Short mmCIF file of C-alpha atoms in Angstrom, two decimals:
data_model
loop_
_atom_site.label_atom_id
_atom_site.label_comp_id
_atom_site.label_asym_id
_atom_site.label_seq_id
_atom_site.Cartn_x
_atom_site.Cartn_y
_atom_site.Cartn_z
CA MET A 30 -8.13 -45.45 300.56
CA ALA A 31 -10.82 -45.56 297.88
CA SER A 32 -9.24 -42.51 296.26
CA LEU A 33 -5.80 -44.19 296.31
CA ILE A 34 -7.20 -47.36 294.74
CA SER A 35 -8.82 -45.31 291.98
CA TRP A 36 -5.46 -43.70 291.19
CA LEU A 37 -3.79 -47.11 291.19
CA ARG A 38 -6.34 -48.35 288.69
CA ILE A 39 -5.44 -45.72 286.14
CA PRO A 40 -2.17 -47.32 285.04
CA VAL A 41 -3.81 -50.74 285.08
CA LEU A 42 -6.59 -49.53 282.83
CA ALA A 43 -4.13 -47.66 280.66
CA SER A 44 -1.96 -50.76 280.38
CA SER A 45 -4.99 -52.86 279.52
CA GLY A 46 -5.99 -50.28 276.96
CA LEU A 47 -2.53 -50.27 275.42
CA ALA A 48 -2.55 -54.05 275.31
CA ALA A 49 -5.91 -53.99 273.58
CA VAL A 50 -4.66 -51.42 271.07
CA ALA A 51 -1.45 -53.40 270.52
CA SER A 52 -3.50 -56.58 270.08
CA ALA A 53 -5.75 -54.92 267.54
CA LEU A 54 -2.79 -53.43 265.71
CA LEU A 55 -0.91 -56.71 265.64
CA TYR A 56 -3.88 -58.65 264.33
CA TRP A 57 -5.56 -56.19 261.97
CA LYS A 58 -2.60 -53.99 261.01
CA GLN A 59 0.28 -56.43 261.19
CA ASN A 60 0.71 -56.22 257.44
CA GLU A 61 1.66 -52.55 257.83
CA ILE A 62 3.82 -53.26 260.88
CA ILE A 63 5.75 -56.22 259.46
CA TYR A 64 5.95 -54.88 255.90
CA PRO A 65 6.55 -51.08 256.15
CA ARG A 66 6.89 -50.79 252.38
CA ASN A 67 6.14 -47.05 252.35
CA LEU A 68 9.31 -46.26 254.30
CA PRO A 69 11.26 -44.17 253.62
CA LEU A 70 8.76 -41.61 252.34
CA GLY A 71 8.24 -42.03 248.60
CA ALA A 72 9.58 -45.59 248.49
CA ARG A 73 6.66 -46.64 246.28
CA THR A 74 6.99 -43.89 243.69
CA GLU A 75 8.95 -43.73 240.44
CA GLU A 76 11.16 -41.01 241.90
CA GLY A 77 11.67 -42.97 245.12
CA VAL A 78 13.21 -46.05 243.46
CA PRO A 79 16.85 -45.26 242.58
CA ARG A 80 17.85 -46.90 239.29
CA PRO A 81 21.23 -48.63 238.82
CA ASN A 82 22.48 -45.91 236.47
CA ARG A 83 22.45 -43.49 239.41
CA PHE A 84 25.29 -45.60 240.83
CA GLY A 85 27.30 -45.83 237.63
CA ILE A 86 25.83 -49.11 236.37
CA SER A 87 24.94 -49.05 232.68
CA ASP A 88 24.47 -52.72 231.75
CA TYR A 89 21.16 -53.61 233.35
CA GLU A 90 17.48 -54.22 232.64
CA ASP A 91 14.50 -52.76 234.48
CA LEU A 92 12.05 -55.67 234.38
CA ARG A 93 8.36 -56.31 235.02
CA ILE A 94 7.60 -59.96 235.70
CA PRO A 95 4.12 -61.54 236.08
CA THR A 96 3.38 -63.91 238.97
CA PRO A 97 1.10 -66.97 238.71
CA ASP A 98 -1.50 -65.20 240.88
CA GLY A 99 -1.76 -62.08 238.75
CA GLU A 100 0.68 -59.57 240.28
CA THR A 101 3.45 -57.77 238.40
CA LEU A 102 6.87 -57.62 240.04
CA SER A 103 9.53 -55.01 239.47
CA ALA A 104 13.12 -56.26 239.26
CA PHE A 105 16.61 -55.14 238.24
CA PHE A 106 18.80 -57.53 236.28
CA ILE A 107 22.38 -56.26 236.52
CA ARG A 108 25.19 -57.74 234.42
CA PRO A 109 28.88 -57.80 235.41
CA SER A 110 30.83 -54.74 234.27
CA ASN A 111 34.17 -56.52 234.50
CA LYS A 112 33.83 -58.94 231.58
CA ARG A 113 37.32 -60.28 232.28
CA ILE A 114 36.05 -62.13 235.35
CA ALA A 115 32.45 -62.66 234.20
CA LYS A 116 31.14 -66.12 235.00
CA ARG A 117 27.98 -68.20 234.69
CA LEU A 118 26.57 -67.08 238.01
CA THR A 119 23.51 -65.12 239.08
CA ILE A 120 23.02 -63.86 242.63
CA LEU A 121 19.32 -63.57 243.52
CA MET A 122 18.91 -60.82 246.13
CA PHE A 123 16.08 -60.54 248.66
CA HIS A 124 16.02 -57.36 250.74
CA GLY A 125 14.67 -56.62 254.21
CA ASN A 126 11.18 -55.48 255.15
CA ALA A 127 11.51 -51.73 254.41
CA GLY A 128 12.59 -49.66 251.44
CA ASN A 129 12.95 -51.00 247.92
CA ILE A 130 15.47 -52.62 245.59
CA GLY A 131 16.88 -49.25 244.55
CA HIS A 132 18.21 -48.69 248.06
CA ARG A 133 20.27 -51.91 247.77
CA VAL A 134 21.86 -51.25 244.38
CA PRO A 135 25.25 -50.35 245.97
CA ILE A 136 25.39 -53.91 247.36
CA ALA A 137 24.72 -55.33 243.92
CA LYS A 138 27.39 -53.06 242.44
CA VAL A 139 30.09 -54.46 244.72
CA MET A 140 29.00 -58.00 243.87
CA GLU A 141 28.94 -57.58 240.10
CA GLU A 142 32.26 -55.73 240.06
CA HIS A 143 34.25 -58.09 242.25
CA ILE A 144 32.56 -61.45 241.75
CA GLY A 145 31.81 -61.04 238.04
CA CYS A 146 28.21 -62.19 238.39
CA ASN A 147 24.77 -61.17 237.31
CA VAL A 148 22.63 -59.79 240.13
CA PHE A 149 18.87 -60.23 240.04
CA MET A 150 17.20 -57.84 242.47
CA LEU A 151 13.58 -58.80 243.16
CA GLU A 152 10.97 -56.35 244.42
CA TYR A 153 8.31 -58.07 246.54
CA ARG A 154 4.64 -57.47 245.82
CA GLY A 155 3.48 -54.21 247.35
CA TYR A 156 7.01 -52.79 247.49
CA GLY A 157 8.57 -50.24 245.17
CA LEU A 158 6.89 -50.43 241.78
CA SER A 159 5.47 -53.95 242.20
CA THR A 160 1.72 -54.40 242.38
CA GLY A 161 -0.24 -56.04 245.17
CA THR A 162 -0.05 -56.25 248.96
CA PRO A 163 2.73 -58.11 250.77
CA ASN A 164 2.06 -61.17 252.89
CA GLU A 165 3.99 -64.34 253.67
CA ASP A 166 2.37 -66.57 251.07
CA GLY A 167 2.58 -63.90 248.38
CA ILE A 168 6.23 -63.08 248.97
CA ASN A 169 7.10 -66.76 248.75
CA ILE A 170 5.30 -66.89 245.40
CA ASP A 171 7.35 -63.85 244.33
CA ALA A 172 10.61 -65.56 245.29
CA GLN A 173 9.75 -68.68 243.30
CA THR A 174 8.70 -66.51 240.35
CA ALA A 175 12.11 -64.83 240.36
CA LEU A 176 13.95 -68.16 240.52
CA ASP A 177 11.82 -69.57 237.73
CA TYR A 178 12.58 -66.51 235.61
CA ILE A 179 16.33 -67.01 236.07
CA ARG A 180 15.98 -70.69 235.21
CA SER A 181 13.96 -70.06 232.06
CA ASN A 182 15.66 -66.94 230.71
CA GLU A 183 18.01 -67.74 227.83
CA GLU A 184 20.78 -65.58 229.27
CA THR A 185 20.78 -67.21 232.72
CA ARG A 186 19.22 -70.64 232.40
CA ASN A 187 22.58 -72.41 232.60
CA ASP A 188 23.89 -70.27 235.46
CA LYS A 189 24.66 -71.40 238.95
CA ILE A 190 22.54 -69.43 241.43
CA ILE A 191 23.38 -68.07 244.86
CA ILE A 192 20.62 -66.75 247.09
CA TYR A 193 21.37 -63.66 249.18
CA GLY A 194 18.90 -62.58 251.88
CA GLU A 195 18.91 -59.86 254.52
CA SER A 196 16.54 -60.09 257.50
CA LEU A 197 13.09 -60.86 256.01
CA GLY A 198 14.89 -61.65 252.76
CA GLY A 199 16.86 -64.33 254.58
CA ALA A 200 13.66 -66.00 255.78
CA CYS A 201 12.36 -65.85 252.21
CA GLY A 202 15.62 -67.30 250.89
CA VAL A 203 15.61 -70.19 253.35
CA ARG A 204 12.20 -71.38 252.20
CA LEU A 205 13.13 -70.97 248.53
CA VAL A 206 16.32 -73.00 248.90
CA ALA A 207 14.57 -75.70 250.95
CA ASN A 208 11.99 -76.11 248.19
CA ASN A 209 14.48 -76.07 245.30
CA GLN A 210 17.70 -77.68 246.52
CA GLU A 211 17.16 -80.88 244.54
CA ALA A 212 17.42 -79.14 241.16
CA GLY A 213 21.21 -78.79 241.43
CA ASP A 214 21.52 -75.20 240.20
CA ILE A 215 21.57 -73.45 243.60
CA ALA A 216 25.19 -73.25 244.74
CA GLY A 217 24.86 -71.42 248.05
CA LEU A 218 22.82 -69.36 250.50
CA ILE A 219 23.97 -66.13 252.18
CA LEU A 220 22.03 -65.09 255.30
CA VAL A 221 22.45 -61.65 256.88
CA ASN A 222 20.82 -60.79 260.24
CA THR A 223 17.90 -63.18 259.78
CA PHE A 224 15.39 -64.11 262.49
CA THR A 225 14.16 -67.49 263.74
CA SER A 226 10.46 -66.56 263.44
CA ILE A 227 8.26 -63.48 263.52
CA LYS A 228 6.65 -64.71 266.74
CA LYS A 229 10.04 -64.84 268.49
CA LEU A 230 11.11 -61.53 266.95
CA ILE A 231 8.11 -59.51 268.19
CA PRO A 232 9.30 -59.08 271.81
CA SER A 233 12.42 -57.24 270.66
CA ALA A 234 11.16 -55.57 267.48
CA PHE A 235 7.73 -54.54 268.82
CA PRO A 236 7.93 -54.70 272.66
CA PRO A 237 4.36 -53.45 273.41
CA ALA A 238 3.00 -56.56 271.69
CA ARG A 239 5.28 -59.13 273.28
CA TYR A 240 2.48 -60.69 275.33
CA ILE A 241 0.15 -61.11 272.41
CA ALA A 242 2.64 -62.36 269.81
CA GLY A 243 0.44 -65.41 269.35
CA LEU A 244 -2.03 -63.27 267.43
CA CYS A 245 0.45 -62.79 264.62
CA HIS A 246 -0.63 -64.64 261.46
CA GLN A 247 2.57 -63.88 259.54
CA TYR A 248 4.81 -66.69 260.76
CA TRP A 249 8.07 -66.85 258.78
CA ASN A 250 9.20 -69.88 260.79
CA THR A 251 12.77 -69.93 259.54
CA GLU A 252 13.88 -72.20 262.37
CA GLU A 253 11.44 -74.90 261.24
CA ILE A 254 12.44 -74.77 257.58
CA LEU A 255 16.21 -74.27 257.78
CA PRO A 256 17.01 -77.85 258.94
CA GLN A 257 15.41 -79.11 255.71
CA ILE A 258 18.35 -77.70 253.74
CA THR A 259 20.84 -80.55 253.55
CA LYS A 260 22.46 -80.12 250.12
CA ILE A 261 23.41 -76.41 249.92
CA PRO A 262 26.24 -74.60 251.78
CA ILE A 263 25.21 -71.64 253.93
CA ILE A 264 27.10 -68.66 255.33
CA PHE A 265 25.68 -66.81 258.35
CA MET A 266 26.65 -63.10 258.57
CA SER A 267 25.71 -61.68 261.97
CA GLY A 268 25.99 -58.11 263.27
CA LEU A 269 26.51 -58.38 267.02
CA ARG A 270 25.00 -54.94 267.66
CA ASP A 271 21.83 -55.66 265.70
CA GLU A 272 19.15 -53.57 267.41
CA ILE A 273 16.19 -55.23 265.65
CA VAL A 274 17.01 -58.92 265.28
CA PRO A 275 18.87 -60.11 268.40
CA PRO A 276 22.10 -61.87 267.35
CA SER A 277 20.90 -64.91 269.30
CA HIS A 278 18.47 -65.58 266.43
CA MET A 279 21.34 -66.06 264.01
CA ARG A 280 23.23 -68.20 266.53
CA ASP A 281 20.17 -70.40 266.97
CA LEU A 282 19.79 -70.80 263.21
CA TYR A 283 23.44 -71.70 262.85
CA SER A 284 23.18 -74.32 265.59
CA ILE A 285 20.23 -76.12 263.97
CA CYS A 286 21.60 -75.88 260.43
CA ARG A 287 22.15 -79.26 258.73
CA ALA A 288 23.77 -77.97 255.54
CA PRO A 289 26.77 -79.91 254.22
CA LYS A 290 28.89 -76.85 254.98
CA LYS A 291 28.01 -73.96 257.26
CA ILE A 292 30.15 -70.90 257.93
CA TRP A 293 29.79 -68.37 260.75
CA ARG A 294 30.97 -64.78 260.36
CA GLU A 295 30.28 -62.13 262.99
CA PHE A 296 30.85 -58.39 263.03
CA ALA A 297 31.40 -56.79 266.43
CA ASN A 298 30.06 -53.38 265.44
CA GLY A 299 27.46 -54.48 262.90
CA MET A 300 23.93 -53.17 263.41
CA HIS A 301 20.84 -54.38 261.59
CA ASN A 302 21.18 -52.25 258.48
CA ASP A 303 24.90 -51.52 258.37
CA THR A 304 26.52 -54.94 258.88
CA ILE A 305 27.20 -54.96 255.15
CA ALA A 306 29.46 -51.91 255.64
CA GLU A 307 31.65 -53.63 258.21
CA PRO A 308 35.28 -54.47 257.32
CA LEU A 309 35.71 -57.86 255.64
CA PHE A 310 31.98 -58.33 254.95
CA PHE A 311 32.36 -58.52 251.18
CA ASP A 312 35.68 -60.34 251.46
CA TYR A 313 33.79 -63.13 253.23
CA VAL A 314 31.05 -63.05 250.58
CA VAL A 315 33.59 -63.32 247.76
CA GLN A 316 35.39 -66.17 249.52
CA PHE A 317 32.12 -68.05 250.08
CA VAL A 318 31.05 -67.65 246.46
CA GLN A 319 34.46 -68.74 245.21
CA GLU A 320 34.31 -71.91 247.32
CA ALA A 321 30.70 -72.58 246.31
CA LEU A 322 31.74 -72.44 242.66
CA GLY A 323 34.67 -74.76 243.14
CA GLY A 324 37.48 -72.22 243.47
CA GLN A 325 36.86 -69.98 240.44
CA LYS A 326 39.02 -66.86 240.37
CA MET A 327 37.53 -63.53 241.42
CA ASP A 328 38.71 -59.97 241.94
CA VAL A 329 39.13 -59.80 245.72
CA ARG A 330 40.72 -56.34 245.81
CA LEU A 331 37.88 -54.68 247.71
#
C-alpha cells in the first residue's frame, strides 16, 4: 500500500510542480507569453519586416515617431493608390500580439485600394523596428502617440479617423476610442476577434495557467472599457472557429456595447488569424466605413 501511495503521489507532485512553473512563468515571464514579438523568427530584424513596396505599394512613408516616454516607434503611412476615390480618411491599424506591421500590409493594401483612404500602421514598442519593451501601459501610450501624430500632421489633421484592431489591437483600440471620442474626428471602430480581458482569455489561450490567472498583471480589461464608448459606431467581426479567442468573448463584448450603432458580423469558418480572408469580410468593412462617413462612394468591387 505504501508503495502504491508513493506512485500516486508522483502525478500530484508533478502537477504541483507544473503549476508552480506555470505560476512563475505567468508572473515573471508573462511579457514574453502575452507579447511574443519575436515570432515568427526574425520579426524584429530589418529583413524580417516586409515593406509596402514588396506588395506593390509605392506611395508610402516609413516613419519613426517619438513617444512622450522616450521610445521610438516604427510606422508605415500608406496613401491611397486610386486617387479617383481618395477621401479625407485615415484608418489607424493595430495588429495582434505576434509578428509586425509588415505582415499586415496586404490588409492595408485592400483598404487603400477599395476605400480610398490613408492607412497608418503602428508598430508597438518592442515589436518590429520599434524600441522598448511591450506592456499594457506602454502600448496604450503608443496608440495615443499614433493618434496624436495623425491629428497634428499637416496631411491628415483634417481627416476623419477609423480605428481598426485585431485581437490585442482591438483591446488597444477600445481604450483609445473611449479616451478620445469627444474630439469628433473618430468616425468608427472595427474590432476583429478581440477578447474581454487577458484574465478571462488565459484558460483557453494558456490552459496550464488557468488556475493562476489572477497572477497576471497585464489586464487589458476590454469589457470594462467598451461600455464607455457611447458616441462612436462599432462593428464586431467574429471568426466562429477562432482557436485562441473563444467567439463568446466577442459575443459578450457586443452584448455590453453601448455605442450609438453596433453591427455584428460572423464568419462560420474564420479562425483567429484568417478571419480577414473569409468571403465578405472586406465587403462588410467597406460598407461600415461608407456608412460611418455618411454614405461616401467607394470601390466595392472586391
